Amino acid sequence: MKPTIYVTRKVPEPIYAKLSKSCHVNIWNEPDIPVPREVLLEEVKEIDGLFCLITETIDQEVIKAAPHLKVISNMAVGYNNIDVEAAAESGIIVANTPGVLTETTSDLTFALLMATARRLVEANDYLKKGQWKTWSPLQMTGQDIYGSTLGIIGFGRIGQAVAKRASGFHMDVLYYNRTRKQEMEKTLGVRFTDMETLLKESDFICLLVPYNKHTHHLIGEKELKLMKSTAVLINTARGGVVDEQALYQALINEEIWGAGLDVFKREPVDPALPLLMLPNVVALPHIGSASIATRMRMANLAADNLINALENKEPVMRVTL
Ligand code: NAP
Ligand code: GLV
């Protein structure tokens, strides 16, 4: 008998076909609305496998409601939406999609850095609203990228891919990471520093750590005060890595120059959030990995992880504690 799975969002047709070949598939077939919590709790009761997104919180309550569950396959590299310890205690495998989105997410990180530094969104609005009356020396002036110093916090797959892009701009790259990556220092021409040095010396700071209890508010009031008044903060990790209130204060007090944010504490973000009212904040709706090819790769990998685990094989990518 085929195992039963629940898929928490409409997925591309080839992915649905692949899953249907080996599983009996129940699906929340809405493209843009997340599955309501009560529906999820009901749907997981009889399933063997769960294919989910970062929009679903898979906590103890969901895990307890799913006594037959063998695998949770997250279509994302980040898995802070899943209680991995509770899953392990119940013998449930957790899988994710690292690697296949590295280049796309680092492209977006660099695009956000450039858009914030050179005020691209503000300049676009200025032109389209008919405010552009003449060329003038200080009009829409921003920060130089070429030859500046970039600090990367979280020097894993995406952090290293951002460093590669920075070398084309002759940036001096500093990094801070939980463990030193000495082997990468020569290859990528980067320097390991402590957090304080990185915050004080960088013109641009990119956050690329996973979100967990150790990285919650890694950037708060104290860290923002250490940054240059001309610094630009880029967050493509998770919203909770930055204290949003402290960031707002730092921006209005001109303690830092700008921020580019792809992620927020609460998503979807409330458009009335004061941070979003600031012209020097470029905000995106969590689109780091959003290229057509990469989203297909992620969905394929999440499907393969799920199918493998249900066939008692090792998932391609398994989250370990
Ligand atoms: P990764 O390869 O695991 O890299 C994460 C790096 O952060 C690792 O090098 C890790 O150190 C380091 N780290 C972990 N905890 C730390 C801490 N407390 N202090 C300093 N460094 C710490 O992951 P990745 O594939 O690059 O992805 C990174 C994160 O980006 C994901 O977890 C996800 O939240 C986010 N992301 C966002 C988007 C988006 O759409 N915006 C897309 C993809 C990913 P070790 O080397 O010691 O493990
Ligand atoms: C997206 O945010 C991911 O973690 O894949």
Coordinates of C-alpha atoms and ligand atoms in Angstrom, one line a residue:
M1 CA 0.0 0.0 0.0
K2 CA 1.2 3.5 -0.9
P3 CA 2.1 5.8 2.1
T4 CA -0.1 8.8 2.6
I5 CA 1.4 12.3 2.6
Y6 CA 0.2 15.8 3.1
V7 CA 1.5 18.7 0.9
T8 CA 0.9 22.1 2.5
R9 CA 0.7 24.1 -0.7
K10 CA 0.0 23.8 -4.4
V11 CA 3.2 22.6 -6.0
P12 CA 4.3 22.6 -9.7
E13 CA 2.6 19.8 -11.7
P14 CA 5.8 17.6 -12.3
I15 CA 6.4 17.6 -8.5
Y16 CA 2.8 16.6 -7.8
A17 CA 3.1 13.8 -10.4
K18 CA 6.4 12.6 -8.9
L19 CA 4.9 12.5 -5.4
S20 CA 1.7 10.8 -6.7
K21 CA 3.7 7.9 -8.2
S22 CA 4.9 6.7 -4.8
C23 CA 2.4 8.2 -2.4
H24 CA -1.3 8.8 -1.8
V25 CA -1.2 12.6 -1.9
N26 CA -3.5 14.9 0.1
I27 CA -2.8 18.6 -0.7
W28 CA -3.8 22.1 0.4
N29 CA -4.2 23.2 -3.2
E30 CA -4.1 27.0 -2.7
P31 CA -1.2 28.8 -4.3
D32 CA -1.1 31.9 -2.1
I33 CA -2.9 31.1 1.2
P34 CA -1.2 29.0 3.8
V35 CA -3.0 26.0 5.2
P36 CA -5.0 27.0 8.3
R37 CA -3.6 25.6 11.5
E38 CA -6.8 23.6 12.4
V39 CA -6.8 22.0 8.9
L40 CA -3.1 21.1 9.2
L41 CA -3.8 19.5 12.7
E42 CA -6.6 17.5 11.2
E43 CA -4.8 16.5 8.0
V44 CA -1.7 15.1 9.7
K45 CA -3.6 12.5 11.8
E46 CA -3.2 9.7 9.4
I47 CA -0.2 10.7 7.3
D48 CA 3.3 9.0 6.9
G49 CA 5.0 12.0 5.4
L50 CA 4.7 15.8 5.4
F51 CA 5.9 18.1 2.6
C52 CA 5.9 21.6 4.1
L53 CA 7.1 25.2 3.6
I54 CA 8.6 27.7 6.0
T55 CA 5.1 29.2 6.5
E56 CA 4.1 26.2 8.5
T57 CA 5.1 25.9 12.2
I58 CA 5.7 22.2 12.8
D59 CA 5.9 22.1 16.6
Q60 CA 5.1 19.6 19.3
E61 CA 1.4 20.0 18.8
V62 CA 1.6 19.0 15.1
I63 CA 4.0 16.2 15.8
K64 CA 1.8 14.8 18.6
A65 CA -1.2 15.0 16.3
A66 CA 0.6 12.8 13.7
P67 CA 1.3 9.4 15.3
H68 CA 2.3 7.7 12.0
L69 CA 4.6 10.5 10.7
K70 CA 8.0 9.2 9.6
V71 CA 9.4 12.3 7.7
I72 CA 9.0 16.0 7.6
S73 CA 10.4 17.4 4.3
N74 CA 10.8 21.2 4.4
M75 CA 11.1 23.0 1.0
A76 CA 13.7 25.4 2.3
V77 CA 17.3 25.2 3.7
G78 CA 16.3 27.0 6.9
Y79 CA 14.3 24.8 9.3
N80 CA 13.6 27.1 12.2
N81 CA 9.9 26.5 11.6
I82 CA 10.3 22.9 12.7
D83 CA 10.9 21.6 16.2
V84 CA 13.7 19.3 15.2
E85 CA 14.3 18.0 18.8
A86 CA 10.6 17.1 19.2
A87 CA 10.7 15.3 15.8
A88 CA 13.8 13.4 16.8
E89 CA 12.2 12.3 20.1
S90 CA 9.4 10.9 18.1
G91 CA 11.8 9.2 15.6
I92 CA 10.8 11.4 12.8
I93 CA 13.3 12.3 10.1
V94 CA 13.6 16.0 9.1
A95 CA 14.9 16.9 5.7
N96 CA 15.7 20.3 4.0
T97 CA 16.9 21.7 0.6
P98 CA 20.5 23.1 1.1
G99 CA 22.8 23.8 -1.8
V100 CA 20.3 24.1 -4.7
L101 CA 19.4 27.6 -3.7
T102 CA 22.9 28.9 -2.7
E103 CA 23.7 30.8 -5.9
T104 CA 20.2 32.3 -6.4
T105 CA 20.1 33.5 -2.8
S106 CA 23.5 35.0 -2.9
D107 CA 22.6 36.8 -6.2
L108 CA 19.6 38.3 -4.4
T109 CA 21.8 39.2 -1.4
F110 CA 24.1 41.1 -3.6
A111 CA 21.3 42.7 -5.6
L112 CA 19.8 43.9 -2.3
L113 CA 23.1 45.3 -1.2
M114 CA 23.5 47.2 -4.5
A115 CA 19.9 48.4 -4.5
T116 CA 20.2 49.8 -0.9
A117 CA 23.7 51.3 -1.5
R118 CA 22.7 53.1 -4.7
R119 CA 19.1 53.9 -3.7
L120 CA 17.6 52.1 -6.7
V121 CA 14.1 51.8 -5.4
E122 CA 13.9 55.4 -4.2
A123 CA 15.4 56.6 -7.5
N124 CA 12.9 54.6 -9.5
D125 CA 10.0 56.1 -7.6
Y126 CA 11.4 59.6 -7.9
L127 CA 11.5 59.3 -11.7
K128 CA 8.1 57.6 -12.1
K129 CA 6.4 60.1 -9.8
G130 CA 7.6 62.9 -12.0
Q131 CA 9.9 64.4 -9.4
W132 CA 13.0 64.4 -11.6
K133 CA 13.4 68.0 -12.8
T134 CA 17.1 68.2 -13.5
W135 CA 20.5 66.6 -13.0
S136 CA 22.3 67.9 -9.9
P137 CA 25.5 67.1 -8.1
L138 CA 24.1 65.5 -4.9
Q139 CA 20.9 64.1 -6.3
M140 CA 20.2 60.5 -5.2
T141 CA 23.8 60.0 -4.1
G142 CA 24.6 56.7 -2.3
Q143 CA 27.5 54.6 -1.0
D144 CA 30.3 53.2 -3.2
I145 CA 30.4 49.4 -3.4
Y146 CA 33.6 48.9 -5.4
G147 CA 36.7 48.8 -3.1
S148 CA 34.6 48.9 0.1
T149 CA 34.7 46.5 3.1
L150 CA 32.1 43.8 3.3
G151 CA 31.5 41.9 6.6
I152 CA 29.7 38.5 6.3
I153 CA 28.2 37.1 9.4
G154 CA 27.5 33.4 8.8
F155 CA 30.1 32.1 6.4
G156 CA 28.4 28.9 5.2
R157 CA 27.3 28.0 1.7
I158 CA 25.5 31.4 0.9
G159 CA 27.9 33.5 2.9
Q160 CA 30.8 32.1 0.8
A161 CA 28.9 32.5 -2.4
V162 CA 28.4 36.2 -1.5
A163 CA 32.2 36.6 -0.9
K164 CA 32.8 35.3 -4.4
R165 CA 30.6 38.0 -5.9
A166 CA 32.3 40.6 -3.7
S167 CA 35.7 39.8 -5.2
G168 CA 34.6 41.1 -8.6
F169 CA 34.0 44.4 -6.9
H170 CA 37.4 44.4 -5.3
M171 CA 35.8 44.4 -1.8
D172 CA 37.9 43.7 1.3
V173 CA 35.9 40.8 2.8
L174 CA 35.8 40.1 6.6
Y175 CA 33.8 37.2 8.0
Y176 CA 32.6 36.0 11.4
N177 CA 31.4 32.5 11.8
R178 CA 30.8 30.0 14.6
T179 CA 33.7 28.0 13.4
R180 CA 36.7 29.5 11.5
K181 CA 36.9 28.4 7.8
Q182 CA 40.7 28.6 7.4
E183 CA 40.7 26.5 4.2
M184 CA 38.4 29.1 2.5
E185 CA 40.5 32.2 3.6
K186 CA 43.2 31.7 1.0
T187 CA 40.8 30.5 -1.7
L188 CA 38.4 33.4 -1.3
G189 CA 40.8 36.0 0.0
V190 CA 38.8 36.7 3.1
R191 CA 39.8 37.4 6.7
F192 CA 38.3 36.0 9.9
T193 CA 37.5 38.5 12.6
D194 CA 35.6 38.7 15.8
M195 CA 32.1 40.2 15.6
E196 CA 33.1 43.6 17.1
T197 CA 35.9 44.2 14.6
L198 CA 33.6 43.2 11.7
L199 CA 30.9 45.5 12.9
K200 CA 33.3 48.4 13.3
E201 CA 35.2 48.0 10.1
S202 CA 32.6 47.0 7.5
D203 CA 30.8 49.3 5.1
F204 CA 28.3 46.5 4.3
I205 CA 27.2 43.8 6.7
C206 CA 25.4 40.7 5.3
L207 CA 23.6 38.4 7.7
L208 CA 23.6 34.7 6.6
V209 CA 23.3 32.7 9.8
P210 CA 20.5 30.2 10.5
Y211 CA 17.8 31.4 13.0
N212 CA 17.8 29.7 16.4
K213 CA 18.1 30.6 20.1
H214 CA 21.8 31.5 19.6
T215 CA 21.2 33.9 16.7
H216 CA 18.0 35.5 18.0
H217 CA 18.7 39.3 17.9
L218 CA 22.3 38.7 17.1
I219 CA 22.1 42.3 15.8
G220 CA 20.6 44.6 18.4
E221 CA 21.2 48.1 19.8
K222 CA 24.8 47.4 21.0
E223 CA 25.8 45.9 17.7
L224 CA 24.2 48.6 15.6
K225 CA 26.0 51.3 17.7
L226 CA 29.3 49.7 16.8
M227 CA 28.7 50.0 13.0
K228 CA 29.8 53.0 10.9
S229 CA 27.3 55.8 10.4
T230 CA 27.7 55.0 6.7
A231 CA 27.1 51.3 7.1
V232 CA 24.5 49.3 5.2
L233 CA 22.9 46.2 6.9
I234 CA 21.6 43.4 4.6
N235 CA 19.5 40.7 6.1
T236 CA 18.7 37.7 3.9
A237 CA 18.8 35.2 6.8
R238 CA 15.7 35.4 9.0
G239 CA 13.9 38.4 10.5
G240 CA 14.5 37.3 14.1
V241 CA 18.3 37.6 13.7
V242 CA 17.8 41.4 13.9
D243 CA 16.0 43.4 16.6
E244 CA 13.7 45.3 14.3
Q245 CA 12.9 48.0 16.9
A246 CA 16.6 48.6 17.5
L247 CA 17.2 48.8 13.8
Y248 CA 14.5 51.4 13.3
Q249 CA 16.0 53.5 16.1
A250 CA 19.5 53.2 14.6
L251 CA 18.2 54.3 11.2
I252 CA 16.2 57.3 12.4
N253 CA 19.1 58.4 14.7
E254 CA 21.4 58.1 11.6
E255 CA 23.6 55.6 13.5
I256 CA 23.7 53.5 10.3
W257 CA 23.0 54.6 6.7
G258 CA 20.6 52.0 5.3
A259 CA 19.2 48.5 5.5
G260 CA 18.1 46.0 2.9
L261 CA 15.7 43.4 4.3
D262 CA 14.4 40.3 2.6
V263 CA 13.1 38.8 5.8
F264 CA 11.1 40.0 8.8
K265 CA 10.2 38.9 12.3
R266 CA 6.6 38.4 11.3
E267 CA 5.9 37.4 7.7
P268 CA 4.0 38.6 5.7
V269 CA 5.2 41.8 7.2
D270 CA 2.6 44.4 8.2
P271 CA 3.0 47.2 5.5
A272 CA 2.4 49.7 8.3
L273 CA 5.6 48.6 10.1
P274 CA 7.5 51.9 10.9
L275 CA 10.7 50.4 9.5
L276 CA 9.0 50.2 6.0
M277 CA 8.2 54.0 6.1
L278 CA 11.9 54.8 5.9
P279 CA 13.3 55.7 2.5
N280 CA 16.7 54.2 3.3
V281 CA 15.1 50.7 3.9
V282 CA 14.7 48.5 0.8
A283 CA 12.2 45.7 1.7
L284 CA 11.5 42.5 -0.2
P285 CA 8.9 39.7 0.4
H286 CA 11.3 36.9 1.3
I287 CA 12.4 36.2 -2.3
G288 CA 16.0 35.1 -1.8
S289 CA 15.6 31.8 -3.6
A290 CA 12.9 32.9 -6.0
S291 CA 14.1 32.0 -9.4
I292 CA 12.0 29.6 -11.5
A293 CA 14.8 27.1 -11.9
T294 CA 15.8 27.2 -8.2
R295 CA 12.2 26.8 -6.9
M296 CA 11.9 23.8 -9.1
R297 CA 15.2 22.3 -7.8
M298 CA 14.0 22.9 -4.2
A299 CA 10.6 21.3 -4.8
N300 CA 12.3 18.3 -6.5
L301 CA 14.8 17.9 -3.7
A302 CA 12.1 18.1 -1.1
A303 CA 10.1 15.5 -3.0
D304 CA 13.1 13.2 -3.3
N305 CA 13.9 13.6 0.4
L306 CA 10.3 12.6 1.3
I307 CA 10.1 9.7 -1.0
N308 CA 13.5 8.3 0.0
A309 CA 12.6 8.4 3.7
L310 CA 9.3 6.7 3.1
E311 CA 11.1 4.0 1.2
N312 CA 13.4 3.5 4.2
K313 CA 16.3 5.0 2.3
E314 CA 18.5 7.9 3.4
P315 CA 17.0 11.3 2.4
V316 CA 19.3 13.2 0.1
M317 CA 19.5 16.0 2.6
R318 CA 18.8 15.3 6.3
V319 CA 18.8 17.8 9.1
T320 CA 21.0 16.6 12.0
L321 CA 20.8 17.8 15.5
Ligands
NAP1 P1 24.9 27.1 6.1 O1 25.7 26.6 4.9 O2 24.5 26.2 7.2 O3 25.6 28.4 6.7 C1 25.2 29.0 7.9 C2 26.5 29.4 8.6 O4 26.2 30.1 9.8 C3 27.4 28.2 9.0 O5 28.8 28.5 8.5 C4 27.4 28.3 10.5 O6 28.6 27.9 11.1 C5 27.1 29.7 10.8 N1 26.5 29.9 12.1 C6 25.6 29.2 12.7 N2 25.3 29.7 13.9 C7 26.1 30.7 14.1 C8 26.3 31.6 15.1 N3 25.6 31.5 16.3 N4 27.2 32.6 15.0 C9 28.0 32.7 13.9 N5 27.8 31.8 12.8 C10 26.9 30.9 12.9 O7 23.5 27.7 5.5 P2 23.2 28.4 4.2 O8 22.7 27.5 3.2 O9 24.3 29.4 3.9 O10 21.9 29.3 4.6 C11 22.0 30.2 5.7 C12 20.6 30.7 6.1 O11 20.1 31.6 5.1 C13 19.5 29.7 6.2 O12 19.6 29.1 7.5 C14 18.3 30.5 6.0 O13 17.7 30.9 7.3 C15 18.7 31.7 5.2 N6 18.2 31.7 3.8 C16 17.3 32.6 3.5 C17 16.8 32.6 2.2 C18 15.9 33.7 1.7 O14 15.1 33.5 0.9 N7 16.1 34.9 2.2 C19 17.2 31.6 1.3 C20 18.0 30.6 1.7 C21 18.5 30.7 3.0 P3 29.2 26.4 11.1 O15 30.1 26.4 9.8 O16 30.0 26.4 12.3 O17 28.1 25.5 11.0
GLV2 C1 14.4 30.2 2.6 O1 14.3 31.2 3.3 C2 15.1 29.1 2.9 O2 15.5 28.9 4.1 O3 15.2 28.2 2.0

